[in-house]
mmCIF file of C-alpha atoms in Angstrom:
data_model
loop_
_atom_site.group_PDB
_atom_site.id
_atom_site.type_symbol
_atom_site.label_atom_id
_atom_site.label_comp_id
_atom_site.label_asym_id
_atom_site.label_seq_id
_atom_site.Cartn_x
_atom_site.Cartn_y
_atom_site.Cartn_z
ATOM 1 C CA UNK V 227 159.038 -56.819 160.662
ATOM 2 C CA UNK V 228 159.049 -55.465 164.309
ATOM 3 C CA UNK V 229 161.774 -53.667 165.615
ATOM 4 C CA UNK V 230 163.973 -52.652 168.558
ATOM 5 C CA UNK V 231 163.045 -49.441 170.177
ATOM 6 C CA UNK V 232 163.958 -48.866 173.486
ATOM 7 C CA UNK V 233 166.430 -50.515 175.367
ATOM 8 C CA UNK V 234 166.786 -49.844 179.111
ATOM 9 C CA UNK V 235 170.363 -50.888 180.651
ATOM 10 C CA UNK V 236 170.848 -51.533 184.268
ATOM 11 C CA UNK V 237 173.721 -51.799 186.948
ATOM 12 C CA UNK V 238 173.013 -53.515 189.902
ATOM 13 C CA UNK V 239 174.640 -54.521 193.269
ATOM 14 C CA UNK V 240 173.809 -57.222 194.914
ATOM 15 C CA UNK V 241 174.899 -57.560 198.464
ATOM 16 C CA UNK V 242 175.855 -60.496 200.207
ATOM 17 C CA UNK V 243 174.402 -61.827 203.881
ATOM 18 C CA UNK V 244 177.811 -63.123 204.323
ATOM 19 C CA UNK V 245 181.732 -62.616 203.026
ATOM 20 C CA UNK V 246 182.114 -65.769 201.021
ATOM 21 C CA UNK V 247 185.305 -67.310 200.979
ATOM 22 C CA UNK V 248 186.598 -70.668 198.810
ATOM 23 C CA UNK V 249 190.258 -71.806 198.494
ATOM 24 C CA UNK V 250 191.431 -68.870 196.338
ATOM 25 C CA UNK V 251 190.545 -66.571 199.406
ATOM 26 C CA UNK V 252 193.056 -68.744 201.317
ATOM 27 C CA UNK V 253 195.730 -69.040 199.274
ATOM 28 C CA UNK V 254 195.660 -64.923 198.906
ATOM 29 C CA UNK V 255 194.701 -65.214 195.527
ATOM 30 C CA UNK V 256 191.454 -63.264 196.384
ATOM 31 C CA UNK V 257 189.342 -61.489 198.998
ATOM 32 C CA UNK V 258 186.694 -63.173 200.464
ATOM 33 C CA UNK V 259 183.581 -62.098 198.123
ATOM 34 C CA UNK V 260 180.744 -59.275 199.444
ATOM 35 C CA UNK V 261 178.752 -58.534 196.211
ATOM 36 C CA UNK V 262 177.993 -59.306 192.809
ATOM 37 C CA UNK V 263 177.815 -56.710 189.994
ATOM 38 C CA UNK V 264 174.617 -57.378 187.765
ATOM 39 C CA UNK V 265 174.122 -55.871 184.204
ATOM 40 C CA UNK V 266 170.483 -55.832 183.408
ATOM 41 C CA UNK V 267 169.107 -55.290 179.629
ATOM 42 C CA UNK V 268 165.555 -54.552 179.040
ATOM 43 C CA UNK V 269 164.008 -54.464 175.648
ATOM 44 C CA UNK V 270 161.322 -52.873 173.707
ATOM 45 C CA UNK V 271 160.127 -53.441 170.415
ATOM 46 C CA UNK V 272 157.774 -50.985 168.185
ATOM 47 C CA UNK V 273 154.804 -53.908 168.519
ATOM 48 C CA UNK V 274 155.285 -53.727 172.168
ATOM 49 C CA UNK V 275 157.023 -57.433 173.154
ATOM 50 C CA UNK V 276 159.762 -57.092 175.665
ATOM 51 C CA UNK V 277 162.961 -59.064 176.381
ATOM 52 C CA UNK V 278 165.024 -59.465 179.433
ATOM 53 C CA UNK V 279 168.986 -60.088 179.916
ATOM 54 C CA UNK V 280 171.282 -60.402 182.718
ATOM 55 C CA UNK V 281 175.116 -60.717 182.785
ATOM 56 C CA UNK V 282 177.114 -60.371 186.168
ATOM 57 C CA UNK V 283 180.387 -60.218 187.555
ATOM 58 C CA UNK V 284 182.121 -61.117 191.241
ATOM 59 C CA UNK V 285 184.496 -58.921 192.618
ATOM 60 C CA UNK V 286 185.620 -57.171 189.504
ATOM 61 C CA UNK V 287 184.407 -56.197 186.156
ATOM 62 C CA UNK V 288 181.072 -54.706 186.749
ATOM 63 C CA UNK V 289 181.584 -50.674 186.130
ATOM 64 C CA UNK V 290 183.668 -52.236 182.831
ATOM 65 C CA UNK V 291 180.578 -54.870 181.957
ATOM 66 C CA UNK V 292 178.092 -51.655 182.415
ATOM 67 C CA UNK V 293 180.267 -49.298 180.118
ATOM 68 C CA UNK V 294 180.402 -51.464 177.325
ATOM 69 C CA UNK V 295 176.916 -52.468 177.055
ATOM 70 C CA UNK V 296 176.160 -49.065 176.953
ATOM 71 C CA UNK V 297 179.165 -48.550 174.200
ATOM 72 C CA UNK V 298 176.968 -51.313 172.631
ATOM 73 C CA UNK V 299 173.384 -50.476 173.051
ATOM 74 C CA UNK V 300 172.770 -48.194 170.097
ATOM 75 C CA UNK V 301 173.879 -50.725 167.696
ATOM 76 C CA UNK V 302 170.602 -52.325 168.163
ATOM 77 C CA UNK V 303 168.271 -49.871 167.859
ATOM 78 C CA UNK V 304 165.865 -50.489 164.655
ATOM 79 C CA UNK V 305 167.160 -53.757 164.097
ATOM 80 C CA UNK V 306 165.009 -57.201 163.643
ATOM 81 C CA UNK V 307 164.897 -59.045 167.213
ATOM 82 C CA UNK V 308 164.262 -62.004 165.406
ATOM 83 C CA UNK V 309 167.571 -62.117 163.770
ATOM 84 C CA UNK V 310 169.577 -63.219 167.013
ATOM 85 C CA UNK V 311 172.657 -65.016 165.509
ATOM 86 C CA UNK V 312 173.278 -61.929 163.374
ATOM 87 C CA UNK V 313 173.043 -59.154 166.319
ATOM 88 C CA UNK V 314 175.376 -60.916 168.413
ATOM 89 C CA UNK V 315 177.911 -61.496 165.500
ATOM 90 C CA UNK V 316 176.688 -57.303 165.032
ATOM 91 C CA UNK V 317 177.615 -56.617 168.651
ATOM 92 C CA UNK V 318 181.077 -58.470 168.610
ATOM 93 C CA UNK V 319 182.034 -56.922 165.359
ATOM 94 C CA UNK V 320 181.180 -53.347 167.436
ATOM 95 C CA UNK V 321 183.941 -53.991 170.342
ATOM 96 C CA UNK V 322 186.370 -56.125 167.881
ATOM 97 C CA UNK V 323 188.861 -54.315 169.504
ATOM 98 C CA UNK V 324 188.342 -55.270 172.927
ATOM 99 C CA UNK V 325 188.558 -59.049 172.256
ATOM 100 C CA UNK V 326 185.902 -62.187 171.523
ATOM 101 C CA UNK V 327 186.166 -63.041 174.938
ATOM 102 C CA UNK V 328 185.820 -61.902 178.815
ATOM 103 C CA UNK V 329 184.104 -58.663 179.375
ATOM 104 C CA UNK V 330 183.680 -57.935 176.303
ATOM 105 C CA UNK V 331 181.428 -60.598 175.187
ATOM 106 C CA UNK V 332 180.078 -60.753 178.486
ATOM 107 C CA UNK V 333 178.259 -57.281 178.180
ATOM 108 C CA UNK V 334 176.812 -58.534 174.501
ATOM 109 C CA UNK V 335 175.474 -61.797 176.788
ATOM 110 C CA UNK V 336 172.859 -59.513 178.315
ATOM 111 C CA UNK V 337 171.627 -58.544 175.309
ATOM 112 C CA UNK V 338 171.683 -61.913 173.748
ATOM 113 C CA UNK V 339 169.752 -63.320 176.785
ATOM 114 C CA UNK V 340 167.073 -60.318 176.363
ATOM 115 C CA UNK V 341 166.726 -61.206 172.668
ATOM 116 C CA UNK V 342 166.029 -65.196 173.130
ATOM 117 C CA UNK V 343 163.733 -63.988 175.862
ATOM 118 C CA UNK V 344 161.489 -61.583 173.852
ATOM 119 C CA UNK V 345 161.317 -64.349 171.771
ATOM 120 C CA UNK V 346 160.115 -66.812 173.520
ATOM 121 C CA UNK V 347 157.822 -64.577 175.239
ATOM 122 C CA UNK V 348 155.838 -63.597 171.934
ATOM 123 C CA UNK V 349 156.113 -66.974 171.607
ATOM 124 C CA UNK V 350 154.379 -67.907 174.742
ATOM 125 C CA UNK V 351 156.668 -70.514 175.364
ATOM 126 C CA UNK V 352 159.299 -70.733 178.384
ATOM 127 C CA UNK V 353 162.552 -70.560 176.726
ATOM 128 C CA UNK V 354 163.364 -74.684 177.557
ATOM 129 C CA UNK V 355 160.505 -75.370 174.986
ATOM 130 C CA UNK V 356 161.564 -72.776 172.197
ATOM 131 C CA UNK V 357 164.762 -73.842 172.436
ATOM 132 C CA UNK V 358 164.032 -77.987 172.098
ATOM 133 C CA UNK V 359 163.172 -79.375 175.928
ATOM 134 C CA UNK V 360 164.257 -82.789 176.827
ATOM 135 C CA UNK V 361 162.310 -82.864 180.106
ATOM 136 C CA UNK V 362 160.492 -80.550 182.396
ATOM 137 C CA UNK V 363 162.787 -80.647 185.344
ATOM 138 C CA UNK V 364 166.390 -81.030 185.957
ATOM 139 C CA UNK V 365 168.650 -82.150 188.862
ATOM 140 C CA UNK V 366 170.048 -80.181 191.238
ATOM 141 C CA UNK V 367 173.125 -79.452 193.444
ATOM 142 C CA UNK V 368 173.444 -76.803 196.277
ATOM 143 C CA UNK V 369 177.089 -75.019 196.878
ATOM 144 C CA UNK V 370 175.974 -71.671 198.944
ATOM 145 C CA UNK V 371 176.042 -74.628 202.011
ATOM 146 C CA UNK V 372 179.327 -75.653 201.396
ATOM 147 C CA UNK V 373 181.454 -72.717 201.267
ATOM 148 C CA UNK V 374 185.196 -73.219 203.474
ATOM 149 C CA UNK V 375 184.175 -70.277 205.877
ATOM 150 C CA UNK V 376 181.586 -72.714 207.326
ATOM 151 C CA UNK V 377 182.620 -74.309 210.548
ATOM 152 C CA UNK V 378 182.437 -78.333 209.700
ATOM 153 C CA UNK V 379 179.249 -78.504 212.545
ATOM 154 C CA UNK V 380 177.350 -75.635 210.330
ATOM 155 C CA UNK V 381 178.618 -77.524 207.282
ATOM 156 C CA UNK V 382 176.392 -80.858 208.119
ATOM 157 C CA UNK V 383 173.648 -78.894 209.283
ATOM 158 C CA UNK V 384 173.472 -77.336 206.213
ATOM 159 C CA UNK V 385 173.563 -80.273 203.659
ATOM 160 C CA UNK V 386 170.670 -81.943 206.154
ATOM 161 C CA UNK V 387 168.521 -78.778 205.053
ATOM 162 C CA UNK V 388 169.336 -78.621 201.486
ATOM 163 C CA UNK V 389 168.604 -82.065 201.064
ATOM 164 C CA UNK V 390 165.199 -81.586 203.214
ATOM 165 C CA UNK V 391 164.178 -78.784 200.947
ATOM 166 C CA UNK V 392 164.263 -80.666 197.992
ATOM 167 C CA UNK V 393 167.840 -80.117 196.437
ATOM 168 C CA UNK V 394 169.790 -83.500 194.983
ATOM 169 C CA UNK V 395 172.997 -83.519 195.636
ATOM 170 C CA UNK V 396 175.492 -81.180 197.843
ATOM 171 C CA UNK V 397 178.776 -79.839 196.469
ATOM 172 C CA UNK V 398 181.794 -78.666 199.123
ATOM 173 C CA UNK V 399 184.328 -76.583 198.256
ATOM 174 C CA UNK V 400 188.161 -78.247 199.044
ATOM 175 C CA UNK V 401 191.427 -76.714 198.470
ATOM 176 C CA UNK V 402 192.734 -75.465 201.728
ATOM 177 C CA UNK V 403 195.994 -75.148 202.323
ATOM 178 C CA UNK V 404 195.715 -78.103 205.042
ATOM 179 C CA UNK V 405 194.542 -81.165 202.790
ATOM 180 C CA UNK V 406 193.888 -83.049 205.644
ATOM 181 C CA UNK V 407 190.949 -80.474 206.680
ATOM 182 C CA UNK V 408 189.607 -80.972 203.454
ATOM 183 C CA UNK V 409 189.633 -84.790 203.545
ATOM 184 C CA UNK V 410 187.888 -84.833 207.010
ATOM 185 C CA UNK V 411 185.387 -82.461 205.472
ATOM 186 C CA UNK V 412 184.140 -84.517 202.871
ATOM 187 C CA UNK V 413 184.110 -87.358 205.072
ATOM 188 C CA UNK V 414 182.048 -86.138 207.422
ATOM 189 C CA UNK V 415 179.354 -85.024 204.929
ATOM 190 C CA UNK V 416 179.751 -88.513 203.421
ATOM 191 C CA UNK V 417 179.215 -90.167 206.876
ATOM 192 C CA UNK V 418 176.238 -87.639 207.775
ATOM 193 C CA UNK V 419 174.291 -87.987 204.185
ATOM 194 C CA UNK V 420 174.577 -91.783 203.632
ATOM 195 C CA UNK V 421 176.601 -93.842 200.840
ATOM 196 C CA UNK V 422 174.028 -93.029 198.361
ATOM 197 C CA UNK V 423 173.694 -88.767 198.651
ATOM 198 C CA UNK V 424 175.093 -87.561 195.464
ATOM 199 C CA UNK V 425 178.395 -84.887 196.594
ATOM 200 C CA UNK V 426 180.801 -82.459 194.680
ATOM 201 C CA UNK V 427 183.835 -80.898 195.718
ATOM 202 C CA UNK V 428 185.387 -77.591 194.339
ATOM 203 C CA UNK V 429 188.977 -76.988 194.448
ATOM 204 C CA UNK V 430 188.058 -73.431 192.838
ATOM 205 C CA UNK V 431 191.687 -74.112 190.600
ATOM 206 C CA UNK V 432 193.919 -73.969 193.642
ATOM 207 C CA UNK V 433 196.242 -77.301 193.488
ATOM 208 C CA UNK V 434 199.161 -78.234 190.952
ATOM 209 C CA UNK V 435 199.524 -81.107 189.362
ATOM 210 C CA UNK V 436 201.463 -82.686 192.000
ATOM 211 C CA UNK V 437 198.382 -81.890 194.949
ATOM 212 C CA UNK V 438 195.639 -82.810 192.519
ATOM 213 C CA UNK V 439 197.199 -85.982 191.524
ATOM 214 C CA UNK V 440 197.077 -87.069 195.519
ATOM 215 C CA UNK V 441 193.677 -85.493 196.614
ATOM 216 C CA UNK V 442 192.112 -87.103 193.366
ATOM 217 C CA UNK V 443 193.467 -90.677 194.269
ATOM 218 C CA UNK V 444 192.499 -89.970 197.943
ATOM 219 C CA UNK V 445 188.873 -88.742 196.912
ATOM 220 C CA UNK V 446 188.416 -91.877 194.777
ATOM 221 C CA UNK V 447 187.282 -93.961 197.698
ATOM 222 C CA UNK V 448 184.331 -91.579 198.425
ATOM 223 C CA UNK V 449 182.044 -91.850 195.306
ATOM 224 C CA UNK V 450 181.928 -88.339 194.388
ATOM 225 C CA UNK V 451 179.955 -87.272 191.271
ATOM 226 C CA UNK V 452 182.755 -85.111 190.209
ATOM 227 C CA UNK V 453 185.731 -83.029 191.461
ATOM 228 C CA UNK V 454 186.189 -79.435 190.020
ATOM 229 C CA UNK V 455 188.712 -77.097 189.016
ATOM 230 C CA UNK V 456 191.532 -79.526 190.225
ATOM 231 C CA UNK V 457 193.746 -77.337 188.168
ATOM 232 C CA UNK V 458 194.071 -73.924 186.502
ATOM 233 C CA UNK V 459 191.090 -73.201 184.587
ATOM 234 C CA UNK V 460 193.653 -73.064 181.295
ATOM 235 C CA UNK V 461 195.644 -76.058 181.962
ATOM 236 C CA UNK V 462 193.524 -77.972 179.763
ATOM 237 C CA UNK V 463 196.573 -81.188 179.384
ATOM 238 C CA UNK V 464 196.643 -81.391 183.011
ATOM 239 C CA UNK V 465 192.965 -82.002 183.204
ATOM 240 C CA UNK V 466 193.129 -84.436 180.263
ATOM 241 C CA UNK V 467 195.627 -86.225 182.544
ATOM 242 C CA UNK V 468 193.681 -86.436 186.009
ATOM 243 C CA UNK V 469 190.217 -86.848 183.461
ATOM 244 C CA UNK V 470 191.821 -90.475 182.086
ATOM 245 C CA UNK V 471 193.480 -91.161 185.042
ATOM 246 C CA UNK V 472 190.573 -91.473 187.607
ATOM 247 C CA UNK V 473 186.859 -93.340 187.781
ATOM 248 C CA UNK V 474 185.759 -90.051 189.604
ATOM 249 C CA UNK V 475 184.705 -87.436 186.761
ATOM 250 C CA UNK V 476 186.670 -84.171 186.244
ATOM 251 C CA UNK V 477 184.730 -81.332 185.652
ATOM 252 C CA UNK V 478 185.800 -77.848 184.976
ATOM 253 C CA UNK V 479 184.844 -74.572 182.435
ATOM 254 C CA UNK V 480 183.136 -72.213 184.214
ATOM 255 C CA UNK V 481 186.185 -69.599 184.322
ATOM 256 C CA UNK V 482 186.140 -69.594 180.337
ATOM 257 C CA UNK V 483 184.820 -67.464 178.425
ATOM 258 C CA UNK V 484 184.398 -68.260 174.572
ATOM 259 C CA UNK V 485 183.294 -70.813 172.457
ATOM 260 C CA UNK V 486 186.938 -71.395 171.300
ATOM 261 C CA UNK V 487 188.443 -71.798 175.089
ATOM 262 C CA UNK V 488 185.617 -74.614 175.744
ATOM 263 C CA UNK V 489 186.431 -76.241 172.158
ATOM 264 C CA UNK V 490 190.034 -76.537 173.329
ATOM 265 C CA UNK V 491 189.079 -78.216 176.792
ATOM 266 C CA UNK V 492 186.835 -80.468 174.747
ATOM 267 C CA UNK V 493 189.303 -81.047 172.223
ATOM 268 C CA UNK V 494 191.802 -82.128 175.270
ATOM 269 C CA UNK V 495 189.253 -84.392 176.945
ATOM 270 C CA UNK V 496 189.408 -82.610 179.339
ATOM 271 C CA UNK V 497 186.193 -82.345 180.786
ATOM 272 C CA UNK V 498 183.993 -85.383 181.599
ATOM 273 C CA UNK V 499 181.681 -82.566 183.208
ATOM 274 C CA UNK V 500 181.484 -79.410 181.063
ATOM 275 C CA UNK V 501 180.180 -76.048 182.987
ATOM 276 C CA UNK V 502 179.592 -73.652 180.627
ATOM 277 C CA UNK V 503 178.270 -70.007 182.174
ATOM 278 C CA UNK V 504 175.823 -68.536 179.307
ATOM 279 C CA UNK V 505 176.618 -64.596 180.918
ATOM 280 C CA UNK V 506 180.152 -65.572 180.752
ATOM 281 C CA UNK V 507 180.449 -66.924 176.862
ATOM 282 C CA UNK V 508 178.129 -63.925 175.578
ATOM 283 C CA UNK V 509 174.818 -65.282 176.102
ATOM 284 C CA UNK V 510 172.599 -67.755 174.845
ATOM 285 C CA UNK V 511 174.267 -68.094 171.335
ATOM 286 C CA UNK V 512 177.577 -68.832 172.166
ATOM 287 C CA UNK V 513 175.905 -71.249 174.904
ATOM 288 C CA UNK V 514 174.612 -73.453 172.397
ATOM 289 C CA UNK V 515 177.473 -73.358 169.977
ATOM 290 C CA UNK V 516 179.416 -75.310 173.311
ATOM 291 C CA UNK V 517 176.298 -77.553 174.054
ATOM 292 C CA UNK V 518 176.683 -79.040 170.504
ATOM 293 C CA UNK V 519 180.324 -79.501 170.726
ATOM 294 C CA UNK V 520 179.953 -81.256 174.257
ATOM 295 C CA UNK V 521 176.947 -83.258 173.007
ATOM 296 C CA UNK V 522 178.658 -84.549 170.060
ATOM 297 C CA UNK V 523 181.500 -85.590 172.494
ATOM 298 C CA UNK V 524 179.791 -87.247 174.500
ATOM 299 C CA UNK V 525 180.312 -84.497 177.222
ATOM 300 C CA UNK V 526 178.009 -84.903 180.188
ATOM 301 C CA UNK V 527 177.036 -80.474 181.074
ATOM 302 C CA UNK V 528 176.329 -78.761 184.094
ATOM 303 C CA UNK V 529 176.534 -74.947 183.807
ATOM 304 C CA UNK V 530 177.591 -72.773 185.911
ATOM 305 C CA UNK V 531 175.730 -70.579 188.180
ATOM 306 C CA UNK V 532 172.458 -68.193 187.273
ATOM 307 C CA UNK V 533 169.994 -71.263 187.550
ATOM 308 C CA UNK V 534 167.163 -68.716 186.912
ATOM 309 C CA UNK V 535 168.446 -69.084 183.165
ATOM 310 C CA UNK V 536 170.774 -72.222 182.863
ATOM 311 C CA UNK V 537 167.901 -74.567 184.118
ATOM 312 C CA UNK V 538 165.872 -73.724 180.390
ATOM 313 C CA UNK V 539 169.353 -74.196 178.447
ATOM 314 C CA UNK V 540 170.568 -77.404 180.748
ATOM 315 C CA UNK V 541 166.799 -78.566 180.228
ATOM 316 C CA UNK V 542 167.385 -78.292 176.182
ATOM 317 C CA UNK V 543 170.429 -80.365 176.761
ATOM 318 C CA UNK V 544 170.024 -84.340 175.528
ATOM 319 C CA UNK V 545 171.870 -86.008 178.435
ATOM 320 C CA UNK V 546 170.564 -85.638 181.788
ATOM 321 C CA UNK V 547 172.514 -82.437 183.825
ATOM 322 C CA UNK V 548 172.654 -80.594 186.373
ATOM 323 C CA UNK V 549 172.070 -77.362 187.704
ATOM 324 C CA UNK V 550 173.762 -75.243 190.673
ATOM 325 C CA UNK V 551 171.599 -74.213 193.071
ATOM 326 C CA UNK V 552 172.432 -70.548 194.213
ATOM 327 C CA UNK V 553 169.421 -68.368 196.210
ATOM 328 C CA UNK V 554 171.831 -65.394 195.640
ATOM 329 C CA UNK V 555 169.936 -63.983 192.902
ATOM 330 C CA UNK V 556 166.726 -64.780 194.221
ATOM 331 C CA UNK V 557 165.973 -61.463 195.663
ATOM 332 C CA UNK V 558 166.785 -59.376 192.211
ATOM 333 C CA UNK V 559 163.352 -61.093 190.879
ATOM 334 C CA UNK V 560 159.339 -61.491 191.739
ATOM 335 C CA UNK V 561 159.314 -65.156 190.747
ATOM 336 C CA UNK V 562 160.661 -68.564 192.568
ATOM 337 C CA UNK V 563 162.043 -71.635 190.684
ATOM 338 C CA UNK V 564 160.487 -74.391 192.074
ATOM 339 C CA UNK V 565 162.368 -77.662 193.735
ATOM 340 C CA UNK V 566 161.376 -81.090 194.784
ATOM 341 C CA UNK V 567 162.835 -84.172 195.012
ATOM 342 C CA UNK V 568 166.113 -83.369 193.932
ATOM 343 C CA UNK V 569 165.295 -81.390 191.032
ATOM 344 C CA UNK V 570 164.744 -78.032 189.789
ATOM 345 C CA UNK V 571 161.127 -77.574 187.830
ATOM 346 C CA UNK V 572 161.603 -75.749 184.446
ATOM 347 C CA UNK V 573 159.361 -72.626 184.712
ATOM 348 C CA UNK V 574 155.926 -72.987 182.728
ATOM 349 C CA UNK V 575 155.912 -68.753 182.423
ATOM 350 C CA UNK V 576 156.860 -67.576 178.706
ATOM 351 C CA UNK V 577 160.737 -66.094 178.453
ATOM 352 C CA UNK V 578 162.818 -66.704 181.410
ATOM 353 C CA UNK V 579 159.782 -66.470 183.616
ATOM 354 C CA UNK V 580 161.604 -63.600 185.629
ATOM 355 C CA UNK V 581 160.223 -60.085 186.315
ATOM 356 C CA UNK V 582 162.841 -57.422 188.293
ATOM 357 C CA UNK V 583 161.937 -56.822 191.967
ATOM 358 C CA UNK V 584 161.710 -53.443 193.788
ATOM 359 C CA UNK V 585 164.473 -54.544 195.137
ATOM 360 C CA UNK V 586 166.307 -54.810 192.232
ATOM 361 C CA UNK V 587 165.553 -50.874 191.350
ATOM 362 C CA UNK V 588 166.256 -49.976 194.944
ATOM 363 C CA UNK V 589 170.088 -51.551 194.289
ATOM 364 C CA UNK V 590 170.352 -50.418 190.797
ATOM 365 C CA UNK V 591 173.196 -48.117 190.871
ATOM 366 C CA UNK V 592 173.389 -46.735 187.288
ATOM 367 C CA UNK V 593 171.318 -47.011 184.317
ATOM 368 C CA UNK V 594 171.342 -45.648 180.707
ATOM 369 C CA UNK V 595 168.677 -45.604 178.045
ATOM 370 C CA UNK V 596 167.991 -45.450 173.788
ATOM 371 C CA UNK V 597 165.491 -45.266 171.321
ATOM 372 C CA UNK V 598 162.644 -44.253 172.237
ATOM 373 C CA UNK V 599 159.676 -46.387 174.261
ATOM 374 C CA UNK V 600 156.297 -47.087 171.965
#
């Protein structure tokens, strides 16, 4: 059997055009948000195929993300790349002491991404079709458009675009202090778009139950597709409550970050969208341990974030999903995922489809190697 040889672990800051700021930047929760922290693994085997992972983290977590992995790393040397479920269960085992959750399985998910995508690449398959496509595109949502720090004028002109490039529907984040400003928001994008534009709102986990009960019930008459993170990310009850309580869909997850935290929302019913994050939950494996359970509820998915990977694993999913549109990352590789009417094309390249930029190298910041290249 081939093994692992070298592995090659980057740290990598991305910087943003813009401070980006949501409702848990004005409730002082937060400050607004000027990079994000990416942990890159690159594999090697002894035959020569090669794997590549990401994980990432916003505003904290990315020094801690980078130390483990590298805490981590060794582990794998000489082992079968083949035997995925095993080497994450391997690297969990490793940092038992540091939890099944948060950073800690969030440095294993760059590894686990590398692994399914050295597989599918000596495969030559893209990882939708090793992993069981449903369809060869999937539909998509822009937020980087809709972020609060965006005067309402810049707001509309910015849905127009994404909608003229291609992207499906347009998701705005709420949860201001001032509900009103949020109401006339999401009116004015309705009013703008057209009765029939498919829109989101975000309330990034910034109301209680009282607020969330009244901006839910006042958001009813505008035929969102969903409204997100009405609540805390944990309070999985409340959720439950606004989920059976409203025609317009709840839809929450992305701040969790194990299998067992997204069985409990399930569990609750508390989610009639789940958005899973693959780099959050420890990769691919965990991923699809949380697809099953939602699919077998009769969950409708759309993950969170990284579209350069959750496009293959939302395109693997039975019921139609979608994916957020971010260009954030764009920059960190060579290749472009392709859009058009309102959907995001699943790469055709084997793996991921992704190659790092010069630019990515340029921002890498730290990087630590093992084993020893073929």
């Amino acid at each position: 059997m081939d093994r692992i040889a070298h592995i090659r672990l980057s740290s990598v800051i991305l910087p943003l055009a813009n401070p980006i700021s949501d409702a848990k930047v004005l409730t002082g929760r937060q400050k607004p948000m000027t990079e994000i922290a990416m942990l890159f693994a690159e594999l090697q085997t002894a035959d020569g195929h090669t794997g590549l992972g990401l994980s990432y983290s916003k505003r904290a977590g990315g020094p801690g993300q980078f130390a483990h992995a590298r805490e981590l790393a060794p582990t794998l040397i000489g082992e079968d790349p083949n035997d995925i479920a095993r080497l994450w269960n391997k690297l969990c085992w490793a940092g038992a002491s540091v939890g099944r959750s948060g950073l800690a399985v969030q440095a294993i998910g760059a590894f686990d991404v590398a692994l399914y995508d050295l597989k599918a690449r000596r495969a030559s398959l893209p990882l939708a079709k090793l992993l069981g496509a449903w369809r060869d595109s999937v539909a998509c949502y822009n937020t980087s458009g809709g972020f609060l720090h965006t005067p309402l004028e810049q707001l509309l002109v910015n849905a127009q675009a994404s909608r003229e490039r291609g992207i499906g529907g347009i998701k705005l984040k709420v949860g201001q202090p001032d509900r009103a400003l949020d109401l006339r928001r999401v009116e004015a994008v309705r009013k703008h778009l057209g009765d029939d534009a498919p829109i989101m709102v975000d309330a990034n986990q910034q109301w209680d139950r009282p607020t969330a009960q009244r901006m839910c019930r006042a958001f009813e008459d505008f035929n969102l597709v969903w409204i997100e993170e009405p609540l805390d990310a944990d309070d999985h009850a409340g959720h439950a409550a606004l989920a059976a309580q409203f025609d317009t869909p709840i839809a929450t997850g992305e701040m969790l970050t194990s299998v067992a935290d997204h069985a409990s929302l399930i569990r609750h019913g508390a989610a009639d969208y789940l958005m899973p994050d693959a780099p959050r939950v420890g990769g691919i494996t965990p991923f699809l341990k949380i697809a099953a359970q939602a699919e077998a509820a009769g969950v409708m998915l759309a993950p969170h974030f990284a579209m350069e990977l959750h496009v293959h694993l939302a395109a693997a999913y039975p019921t139609e999903p979608w994916v957020e549109h971010f260009d954030w990352l764009e920059p960190l590789f060579n290749e472009r995922l392709a859009i058009a009417n309102g959907r995001m094309l699943v790469p055709t390249r084997p793996g991921l489809g992704l190659s790092l930029s010069d630019q990515a190298r340029a921002w890498t910041r730290q990087t630590a190697e093992f084993g020893v290249r073929p």
